């Protein structure tokens, strides 16, 4: 088979097995078989460097360490979220929404306690990823995001779109990282969110690659050539394209069902392998979102319900107590 054909075939296989392993958590081949595919791809790209392309799965742990991060102005400003701390505040939110656009369906999602990023895809290829920053300008951390295996380098279709998601570090990885740092006498991260932020904002992608970061995509910001009616439809589309979308996203017909789902999630919280700090309630109908619009910094069509911080003490405090 000619090398160009074989390289194309290897990339498709590796991207598919990445998706099976890192997005679906249902690998079909052994690590050894996967490593053999990757080794053959790297050898062929070394032999034919003109065939190496930035979207190749061999390019995930990219280039040289950066001197600094470039600022990046977001395609769509990355809004924050207003907070509700009680059932009453949720009902106030619901009343304001229904006064403006009548009865609505909501979607209730986990609120992952990580850091928000924007991912830009041009014709299906991951081109730029950035941190939220102040919502308008963030940092270009593309090389570091490429090391997160659940971020597809190439989508199923050659579609141009912009998504937002939350990068996080699973709690077990956070504890392991702090144990290693403790042994080395290095400072400890206070919580998984800080560990994720510190790991994503490493100037050397090879360090980020070792930090076991993951991501859940939670919003389609922009797309060319397609229109969707509801948020749920966009999540289903993003899932088909190969993204790892927010795992719990329940459609609710009214605020009573929302309140019930928020309680369900609260009971789930300590069983999840990652930190959540609440639940996010969003209007499902995208046209009604447009009508509701946004304030200077938050959408009027979404609100975060925050659980009281019941985080158990981190190891840092245990050590100080000792
Ligand atoms: N952290 C999350 O899991 C999460 C989520 N599941 N859904 C959204 O929806 C956005 C869309 C537009 C405004 C809020 N935002 C989330 O996190 C945001 C990012 C910045 C403030 C919140 O943490």
mmCIF file of C-alpha atoms and ligand atoms in Angstrom:
data_model
loop_
_atom_site.group_PDB
_atom_site.id
_atom_site.type_symbol
_atom_site.label_atom_id
_atom_site.label_comp_id
_atom_site.label_asym_id
_atom_site.label_seq_id
_atom_site.Cartn_x
_atom_site.Cartn_y
_atom_site.Cartn_z
ATOM 1 C CA UNK A 1 0.000 0.000 0.000
ATOM 2 C CA UNK A 2 1.420 3.452 -0.809
ATOM 3 C CA UNK A 3 2.594 5.353 2.324
ATOM 4 C CA UNK A 4 0.026 8.146 1.907
ATOM 5 C CA UNK A 5 -2.799 5.593 1.910
ATOM 6 C CA UNK A 6 -1.351 3.678 4.865
ATOM 7 C CA UNK A 7 -0.831 6.904 6.878
ATOM 8 C CA UNK A 8 -4.469 7.898 6.208
ATOM 9 C CA UNK A 9 -5.673 4.452 7.279
ATOM 10 C CA UNK A 10 -3.528 4.469 10.464
ATOM 11 C CA UNK A 11 -4.786 7.951 11.456
ATOM 12 C CA UNK A 12 -8.405 6.902 11.055
ATOM 13 C CA UNK A 13 -7.822 3.742 13.113
ATOM 14 C CA UNK A 14 -5.969 5.625 15.883
ATOM 15 C CA UNK A 15 -8.591 8.400 16.023
ATOM 16 C CA UNK A 16 -11.315 5.753 16.209
ATOM 17 C CA UNK A 17 -9.581 3.840 19.024
ATOM 18 C CA UNK A 18 -8.899 7.119 20.881
ATOM 19 C CA UNK A 19 -12.638 7.814 20.694
ATOM 20 C CA UNK A 20 -13.477 4.287 21.930
ATOM 21 C CA UNK A 21 -11.016 4.511 24.843
ATOM 22 C CA UNK A 22 -11.118 8.165 25.974
ATOM 23 C CA UNK A 23 -14.664 9.226 25.039
ATOM 24 C CA UNK A 24 -16.727 6.042 25.342
ATOM 25 C CA UNK A 25 -14.432 4.323 27.878
ATOM 26 C CA UNK A 26 -15.050 1.128 25.816
ATOM 27 C CA UNK A 27 -11.701 0.165 24.183
ATOM 28 C CA UNK A 28 -11.865 -2.484 21.460
ATOM 29 C CA UNK A 29 -8.117 -3.247 21.199
ATOM 30 C CA UNK A 30 -5.322 -3.770 23.712
ATOM 31 C CA UNK A 31 -2.873 -0.998 24.625
ATOM 32 C CA UNK A 32 -0.189 -3.043 22.858
ATOM 33 C CA UNK A 33 -2.133 -3.135 19.570
ATOM 34 C CA UNK A 34 -2.805 0.614 19.924
ATOM 35 C CA UNK A 35 0.886 1.326 20.558
ATOM 36 C CA UNK A 36 1.830 -0.717 17.464
ATOM 37 C CA UNK A 37 -0.511 1.401 15.284
ATOM 38 C CA UNK A 38 0.975 4.605 16.719
ATOM 39 C CA UNK A 39 4.550 3.357 16.296
ATOM 40 C CA UNK A 40 3.921 2.498 12.623
ATOM 41 C CA UNK A 41 2.360 5.943 12.025
ATOM 42 C CA UNK A 42 5.298 7.757 13.676
ATOM 43 C CA UNK A 43 7.824 5.700 11.664
ATOM 44 C CA UNK A 44 6.031 6.439 8.384
ATOM 45 C CA UNK A 45 5.798 10.178 9.205
ATOM 46 C CA UNK A 46 9.535 10.208 10.058
ATOM 47 C CA UNK A 47 10.275 8.470 6.754
ATOM 48 C CA UNK A 48 7.968 10.796 4.763
ATOM 49 C CA UNK A 49 8.004 14.116 6.746
ATOM 50 C CA UNK A 50 6.133 15.884 3.933
ATOM 51 C CA UNK A 51 3.133 13.700 4.885
ATOM 52 C CA UNK A 52 3.121 14.847 8.546
ATOM 53 C CA UNK A 53 0.141 17.154 9.277
ATOM 54 C CA UNK A 54 -0.784 19.044 12.508
ATOM 55 C CA UNK A 55 -4.027 17.076 12.904
ATOM 56 C CA UNK A 56 -2.207 13.731 12.931
ATOM 57 C CA UNK A 57 -2.762 11.802 16.194
ATOM 58 C CA UNK A 58 1.028 11.522 16.395
ATOM 59 C CA UNK A 59 1.127 15.298 16.955
ATOM 60 C CA UNK A 60 -0.842 15.311 20.205
ATOM 61 C CA UNK A 61 2.133 15.883 22.458
ATOM 62 C CA UNK A 62 3.265 18.745 20.335
ATOM 63 C CA UNK A 63 6.089 21.111 20.054
ATOM 64 C CA UNK A 64 8.676 22.779 22.159
ATOM 65 C CA UNK A 65 7.802 24.543 25.423
ATOM 66 C CA UNK A 66 6.407 28.042 24.845
ATOM 67 C CA UNK A 67 8.062 31.168 26.276
ATOM 68 C CA UNK A 68 4.609 32.519 27.144
ATOM 69 C CA UNK A 69 0.975 32.092 26.113
ATOM 70 C CA UNK A 70 -0.444 34.283 23.332
ATOM 71 C CA UNK A 71 -3.615 36.172 24.253
ATOM 72 C CA UNK A 72 -6.642 34.984 22.247
ATOM 73 C CA UNK A 73 -9.849 36.961 21.712
ATOM 74 C CA UNK A 74 -12.846 34.617 21.818
ATOM 75 C CA UNK A 75 -15.022 34.177 18.735
ATOM 76 C CA UNK A 76 -18.037 34.384 21.066
ATOM 77 C CA UNK A 77 -17.567 36.018 24.497
ATOM 78 C CA UNK A 78 -17.467 33.307 27.154
ATOM 79 C CA UNK A 79 -20.221 34.381 29.519
ATOM 80 C CA UNK A 80 -20.290 33.390 33.155
ATOM 81 C CA UNK A 81 -23.376 32.199 35.007
ATOM 82 C CA UNK A 82 -25.634 33.807 37.597
ATOM 83 C CA UNK A 83 -26.015 31.690 40.742
ATOM 84 C CA UNK A 84 -29.043 30.447 42.661
ATOM 85 C CA UNK A 85 -28.630 29.125 46.199
ATOM 86 C CA UNK A 86 -32.195 28.167 47.020
ATOM 87 C CA UNK A 87 -35.374 26.733 45.541
ATOM 88 C CA UNK A 88 -36.947 30.187 45.821
ATOM 89 C CA UNK A 89 -34.241 31.725 43.655
ATOM 90 C CA UNK A 90 -34.763 28.983 41.067
ATOM 91 C CA UNK A 91 -38.490 29.746 40.990
ATOM 92 C CA UNK A 92 -37.717 33.471 40.594
ATOM 93 C CA UNK A 93 -35.503 32.589 37.601
ATOM 94 C CA UNK A 94 -38.294 30.437 36.130
ATOM 95 C CA UNK A 95 -40.849 33.233 36.617
ATOM 96 C CA UNK A 96 -38.620 35.772 34.834
ATOM 97 C CA UNK A 97 -38.076 33.344 31.948
ATOM 98 C CA UNK A 98 -41.798 32.563 31.536
ATOM 99 C CA UNK A 99 -42.782 36.226 31.743
ATOM 100 C CA UNK A 100 -40.487 36.852 28.793
ATOM 101 C CA UNK A 101 -41.028 33.800 26.561
ATOM 102 C CA UNK A 102 -43.905 31.765 28.012
ATOM 103 C CA UNK A 103 -43.657 28.113 29.029
ATOM 104 C CA UNK A 104 -40.255 26.502 28.378
ATOM 105 C CA UNK A 105 -38.474 23.185 28.651
ATOM 106 C CA UNK A 106 -35.243 23.221 30.657
ATOM 107 C CA UNK A 107 -32.104 21.080 30.518
ATOM 108 C CA UNK A 108 -30.351 20.351 33.829
ATOM 109 C CA UNK A 109 -26.650 19.469 33.620
ATOM 110 C CA UNK A 110 -23.799 18.732 36.018
ATOM 111 C CA UNK A 111 -21.757 21.823 36.800
ATOM 112 C CA UNK A 112 -18.216 20.465 36.469
ATOM 113 C CA UNK A 113 -15.754 22.217 38.783
ATOM 114 C CA UNK A 114 -12.910 22.775 36.358
ATOM 115 C CA UNK A 115 -11.892 25.535 33.975
ATOM 116 C CA UNK A 116 -13.736 26.628 30.869
ATOM 117 C CA UNK A 117 -12.165 26.491 27.425
ATOM 118 C CA UNK A 118 -13.221 27.364 23.892
ATOM 119 C CA UNK A 119 -12.348 24.957 21.040
ATOM 120 C CA UNK A 120 -12.429 26.117 17.403
ATOM 121 C CA UNK A 121 -12.723 23.616 14.542
ATOM 122 C CA UNK A 122 -12.180 24.691 10.909
ATOM 123 C CA UNK A 123 -13.657 22.180 8.439
ATOM 124 C CA UNK A 124 -13.506 19.456 11.058
ATOM 125 C CA UNK A 125 -9.912 20.110 12.188
ATOM 126 C CA UNK A 126 -9.138 21.305 15.741
ATOM 127 C CA UNK A 127 -7.286 24.607 15.137
ATOM 128 C CA UNK A 128 -7.347 26.797 18.281
ATOM 129 C CA UNK A 129 -8.147 26.199 21.938
ATOM 130 C CA UNK A 130 -8.165 28.912 24.581
ATOM 131 C CA UNK A 131 -8.840 29.430 28.272
ATOM 132 C CA UNK A 132 -11.739 31.648 29.336
ATOM 133 C CA UNK A 133 -9.575 34.438 30.746
ATOM 134 C CA UNK A 134 -11.854 37.420 31.449
ATOM 135 C CA UNK A 135 -14.514 36.066 29.094
ATOM 136 C CA UNK A 136 -13.367 38.200 26.143
ATOM 137 C CA UNK A 137 -9.640 37.479 25.954
ATOM 138 C CA UNK A 138 -8.104 34.228 27.161
ATOM 139 C CA UNK A 139 -4.799 32.414 26.532
ATOM 140 C CA UNK A 140 -4.051 30.286 23.483
ATOM 141 C CA UNK A 141 -3.386 26.823 24.991
ATOM 142 C CA UNK A 142 -3.921 24.789 21.801
ATOM 143 C CA UNK A 143 -0.780 22.629 22.195
ATOM 144 C CA UNK A 144 -1.762 21.694 25.732
ATOM 145 C CA UNK A 145 -5.384 20.924 24.854
ATOM 146 C CA UNK A 146 -4.168 18.598 22.070
ATOM 147 C CA UNK A 147 -2.671 16.361 24.779
ATOM 148 C CA UNK A 148 -6.183 15.673 26.137
ATOM 149 C CA UNK A 149 -7.100 12.451 24.318
ATOM 150 C CA UNK A 150 -10.879 13.016 24.652
ATOM 151 C CA UNK A 151 -10.554 16.160 22.499
ATOM 152 C CA UNK A 152 -10.960 14.996 18.881
ATOM 153 C CA UNK A 153 -8.266 16.401 16.535
ATOM 154 C CA UNK A 154 -10.600 15.707 13.636
ATOM 155 C CA UNK A 155 -14.423 15.580 13.672
ATOM 156 C CA UNK A 156 -16.574 13.021 11.893
ATOM 157 C CA UNK A 157 -17.708 15.678 9.362
ATOM 158 C CA UNK A 158 -15.644 18.526 7.866
ATOM 159 C CA UNK A 159 -17.744 21.076 9.731
ATOM 160 C CA UNK A 160 -16.580 24.461 11.111
ATOM 161 C CA UNK A 161 -17.795 25.102 14.641
ATOM 162 C CA UNK A 162 -16.947 26.549 18.065
ATOM 163 C CA UNK A 163 -17.680 24.700 21.301
ATOM 164 C CA UNK A 164 -17.151 25.341 24.986
ATOM 165 C CA UNK A 165 -16.311 22.807 27.618
ATOM 166 C CA UNK A 166 -14.907 22.335 31.090
ATOM 167 C CA UNK A 167 -11.415 20.862 31.505
ATOM 168 C CA UNK A 168 -11.070 18.930 34.775
ATOM 169 C CA UNK A 169 -8.811 16.503 36.606
ATOM 170 C CA UNK A 170 -10.431 13.346 38.042
ATOM 171 C CA UNK A 171 -10.143 13.292 41.864
ATOM 172 C CA UNK A 172 -8.057 10.093 41.894
ATOM 173 C CA UNK A 173 -5.534 11.686 39.480
ATOM 174 C CA UNK A 174 -5.449 14.812 41.659
ATOM 175 C CA UNK A 175 -4.659 12.780 44.796
ATOM 176 C CA UNK A 176 -1.975 10.748 42.964
ATOM 177 C CA UNK A 177 -0.402 13.956 41.611
ATOM 178 C CA UNK A 178 -0.285 15.505 45.086
ATOM 179 C CA UNK A 179 1.261 12.346 46.537
ATOM 180 C CA UNK A 180 4.017 12.478 43.893
ATOM 181 C CA UNK A 181 4.573 16.194 44.573
ATOM 182 C CA UNK A 182 4.671 15.595 48.321
ATOM 183 C CA UNK A 183 7.422 12.966 47.823
ATOM 184 C CA UNK A 184 9.378 15.509 45.742
ATOM 185 C CA UNK A 185 8.857 18.212 48.374
ATOM 186 C CA UNK A 186 6.915 20.275 45.856
ATOM 187 C CA UNK A 187 3.929 22.496 46.716
ATOM 188 C CA UNK A 188 0.558 20.703 46.666
ATOM 189 C CA UNK A 189 -2.515 21.696 44.673
ATOM 190 C CA UNK A 190 -5.404 22.699 46.937
ATOM 191 C CA UNK A 191 -8.108 21.031 44.819
ATOM 192 C CA UNK A 192 -8.656 19.336 41.421
ATOM 193 C CA UNK A 193 -9.739 22.620 39.788
ATOM 194 C CA UNK A 194 -6.458 24.324 40.698
ATOM 195 C CA UNK A 195 -4.549 21.217 39.589
ATOM 196 C CA UNK A 196 -6.378 21.271 36.230
ATOM 197 C CA UNK A 197 -5.761 25.011 35.754
ATOM 198 C CA UNK A 198 -2.086 24.679 36.717
ATOM 199 C CA UNK A 199 -1.672 21.691 34.380
ATOM 200 C CA UNK A 200 -3.402 23.312 31.399
ATOM 201 C CA UNK A 201 -1.361 26.500 31.819
ATOM 202 C CA UNK A 202 1.989 24.697 31.664
ATOM 203 C CA UNK A 203 4.325 26.181 29.047
ATOM 204 C CA UNK A 204 5.636 22.697 28.248
ATOM 205 C CA UNK A 205 2.978 20.428 26.626
ATOM 206 C CA UNK A 206 4.959 17.353 27.719
ATOM 207 C CA UNK A 207 4.167 18.248 31.340
ATOM 208 C CA UNK A 208 0.473 18.758 30.550
ATOM 209 C CA UNK A 209 0.423 15.378 28.756
ATOM 210 C CA UNK A 210 1.370 13.639 32.005
ATOM 211 C CA UNK A 211 -1.376 15.276 34.088
ATOM 212 C CA UNK A 212 -4.404 13.115 33.126
ATOM 213 C CA UNK A 213 -6.705 16.000 32.200
ATOM 214 C CA UNK A 214 -10.136 15.356 30.733
ATOM 215 C CA UNK A 215 -12.969 17.498 29.324
ATOM 216 C CA UNK A 216 -16.764 17.617 29.034
ATOM 217 C CA UNK A 217 -18.227 19.726 26.207
ATOM 218 C CA UNK A 218 -21.320 21.646 27.294
ATOM 219 C CA UNK A 219 -22.222 24.202 24.644
ATOM 220 C CA UNK A 220 -22.212 24.642 20.878
ATOM 221 C CA UNK A 221 -21.326 28.333 20.504
ATOM 222 C CA UNK A 222 -21.361 28.619 16.710
ATOM 223 C CA UNK A 223 -21.634 26.388 13.627
ATOM 224 C CA UNK A 224 -21.494 26.952 9.866
ATOM 225 C CA UNK A 225 -24.176 25.636 7.567
ATOM 226 C CA UNK A 226 -26.453 24.083 10.187
ATOM 227 C CA UNK A 227 -29.261 25.245 12.464
ATOM 228 C CA UNK A 228 -30.637 23.523 15.545
ATOM 229 C CA UNK A 229 -33.899 24.029 17.424
ATOM 230 C CA UNK A 230 -32.835 22.885 20.889
ATOM 231 C CA UNK A 231 -29.805 22.536 23.166
ATOM 232 C CA UNK A 232 -30.386 18.777 23.482
ATOM 233 C CA UNK A 233 -30.165 18.443 19.674
ATOM 234 C CA UNK A 234 -26.812 20.260 19.699
ATOM 235 C CA UNK A 235 -25.449 17.928 22.412
ATOM 236 C CA UNK A 236 -26.538 14.879 20.387
ATOM 237 C CA UNK A 237 -24.866 16.329 17.268
ATOM 238 C CA UNK A 238 -21.632 17.069 19.173
ATOM 239 C CA UNK A 239 -21.634 13.530 20.565
ATOM 240 C CA UNK A 240 -21.953 12.120 17.026
ATOM 241 C CA UNK A 241 -19.031 14.312 15.904
ATOM 242 C CA UNK A 242 -16.811 12.604 18.508
ATOM 243 C CA UNK A 243 -16.941 15.026 21.467
ATOM 244 C CA UNK A 244 -17.215 13.895 25.093
ATOM 245 C CA UNK A 245 -20.306 15.813 26.123
ATOM 246 C CA UNK A 246 -21.582 16.612 29.628
ATOM 247 C CA UNK A 247 -22.702 13.132 30.801
ATOM 248 C CA UNK A 248 -25.829 14.145 32.725
ATOM 249 C CA UNK A 249 -28.144 16.475 30.791
ATOM 250 C CA UNK A 250 -31.784 15.888 31.672
ATOM 251 C CA UNK A 251 -34.699 17.529 29.837
ATOM 252 C CA UNK A 252 -37.301 18.904 32.304
ATOM 253 C CA UNK A 253 -40.778 20.154 31.371
ATOM 254 C CA UNK A 254 -41.061 22.611 34.284
ATOM 255 C CA UNK A 255 -39.223 24.044 37.306
ATOM 256 C CA UNK A 256 -40.604 21.340 39.642
ATOM 257 C CA UNK A 257 -38.864 18.654 37.556
ATOM 258 C CA UNK A 258 -35.724 20.842 37.534
ATOM 259 C CA UNK A 259 -35.727 20.988 41.333
ATOM 260 C CA UNK A 260 -36.165 17.202 41.522
ATOM 261 C CA UNK A 261 -33.261 16.606 39.093
ATOM 262 C CA UNK A 262 -31.024 18.976 41.078
ATOM 263 C CA UNK A 263 -31.704 16.846 44.172
ATOM 264 C CA UNK A 264 -30.875 13.662 42.187
ATOM 265 C CA UNK A 265 -27.546 15.189 41.157
ATOM 266 C CA UNK A 266 -26.794 16.299 44.726
ATOM 267 C CA UNK A 267 -27.193 12.678 45.891
ATOM 268 C CA UNK A 268 -24.921 11.501 43.065
ATOM 269 C CA UNK A 269 -22.198 14.021 43.846
ATOM 270 C CA UNK A 270 -19.904 11.953 46.073
ATOM 271 C CA UNK A 271 -20.123 8.967 43.725
ATOM 272 C CA UNK A 272 -18.772 10.909 40.735
ATOM 273 C CA UNK A 273 -15.029 10.498 39.967
ATOM 274 C CA UNK A 274 -14.702 14.289 39.495
ATOM 275 C CA UNK A 275 -15.761 17.413 41.388
ATOM 276 C CA UNK A 276 -18.966 19.243 40.646
ATOM 277 C CA UNK A 277 -19.959 22.461 42.436
ATOM 278 C CA UNK A 278 -23.591 22.468 41.383
ATOM 279 C CA UNK A 279 -25.989 21.980 38.512
ATOM 280 C CA UNK A 280 -26.666 24.222 35.504
ATOM 281 C CA UNK A 281 -30.241 24.939 34.394
ATOM 282 C CA UNK A 282 -30.660 26.032 30.755
ATOM 283 C CA UNK A 283 -33.600 26.895 28.533
ATOM 284 C CA UNK A 284 -33.711 24.131 25.885
ATOM 285 C CA UNK A 285 -35.293 26.091 22.988
ATOM 286 C CA UNK A 286 -32.555 28.051 21.177
ATOM 287 C CA UNK A 287 -34.903 30.683 19.704
ATOM 288 C CA UNK A 288 -36.259 31.463 23.175
ATOM 289 C CA UNK A 289 -32.657 31.834 24.349
ATOM 290 C CA UNK A 290 -32.154 34.485 21.654
ATOM 291 C CA UNK A 291 -35.235 36.376 22.848
ATOM 292 C CA UNK A 292 -34.102 36.193 26.489
ATOM 293 C CA UNK A 293 -30.595 37.421 25.553
ATOM 294 C CA UNK A 294 -28.000 38.231 28.189
ATOM 295 C CA UNK A 295 -26.882 40.818 30.726
ATOM 296 C CA UNK A 296 -23.360 42.276 30.453
ATOM 297 C CA UNK A 297 -21.886 39.059 31.797
ATOM 298 C CA UNK A 298 -24.523 36.309 32.126
ATOM 299 C CA UNK A 299 -27.141 34.719 29.877
ATOM 300 C CA UNK A 300 -30.744 35.285 30.992
ATOM 301 C CA UNK A 301 -31.535 31.765 29.755
ATOM 302 C CA UNK A 302 -29.320 29.854 32.205
ATOM 303 C CA UNK A 303 -28.539 29.777 35.919
ATOM 304 C CA UNK A 304 -26.212 27.739 38.147
ATOM 305 C CA UNK A 305 -27.580 26.125 41.294
ATOM 306 C CA UNK A 306 -24.699 25.881 43.749
ATOM 307 C CA UNK A 307 -24.514 23.172 46.393
ATOM 308 C CA UNK A 308 -23.049 24.198 49.761
ATOM 309 C CA UNK A 309 -19.287 23.435 49.655
ATOM 310 C CA UNK A 310 -19.069 20.136 51.500
ATOM 311 C CA UNK A 311 -15.618 19.307 50.081
ATOM 312 C CA UNK A 312 -13.705 17.038 52.461
ATOM 313 C CA UNK A 313 -10.453 18.566 53.749
ATOM 314 C CA UNK A 314 -7.559 18.243 51.283
ATOM 315 C CA UNK A 315 -4.366 16.427 52.269
ATOM 316 C CA UNK A 316 -2.688 19.824 52.667
ATOM 317 C CA UNK A 317 -4.767 20.525 55.762
ATOM 318 C CA UNK A 318 -4.173 16.985 57.078
ATOM 319 C CA UNK A 319 -0.394 17.588 56.836
ATOM 320 C CA UNK A 320 -0.626 20.983 58.600
ATOM 321 C CA UNK A 321 -2.712 19.385 61.371
ATOM 322 C CA UNK A 322 -0.095 16.622 61.755
HETATM 323 N N1 LIG B 1 -19.088 24.027 34.459
HETATM 324 C C1 LIG B 1 -20.056 23.461 33.718
HETATM 325 O O1 LIG B 1 -20.254 22.248 33.759
HETATM 326 C C2 LIG B 1 -20.886 24.320 32.802
HETATM 327 C C3 LIG B 1 -21.997 23.792 32.108
HETATM 328 N N2 LIG B 1 -22.371 22.490 32.252
HETATM 329 N N3 LIG B 1 -22.718 24.582 31.286
HETATM 330 C C4 LIG B 1 -22.368 25.885 31.118
HETATM 331 O O2 LIG B 1 -23.110 26.634 30.272
HETATM 332 C C5 LIG B 1 -22.599 27.925 29.874
HETATM 333 C C6 LIG B 1 -23.176 28.283 28.522
HETATM 334 C C7 LIG B 1 -23.305 29.762 28.517
HETATM 335 C C8 LIG B 1 -23.253 30.237 29.925
HETATM 336 C C9 LIG B 1 -22.981 29.038 30.814
HETATM 337 N N4 LIG B 1 -21.328 26.462 31.758
HETATM 338 C C10 LIG B 1 -20.588 25.690 32.610
HETATM 339 O O3 LIG B 1 -19.558 26.277 33.241
HETATM 340 C C11 LIG B 1 -19.555 27.722 33.189
HETATM 341 C C12 LIG B 1 -18.387 28.304 32.510
HETATM 342 C C13 LIG B 1 -18.137 29.651 33.182
HETATM 343 C C14 LIG B 1 -19.032 29.706 34.382
HETATM 344 C C15 LIG B 1 -19.524 28.299 34.565
HETATM 345 O O4 LIG B 1 -18.548 27.586 35.309
#
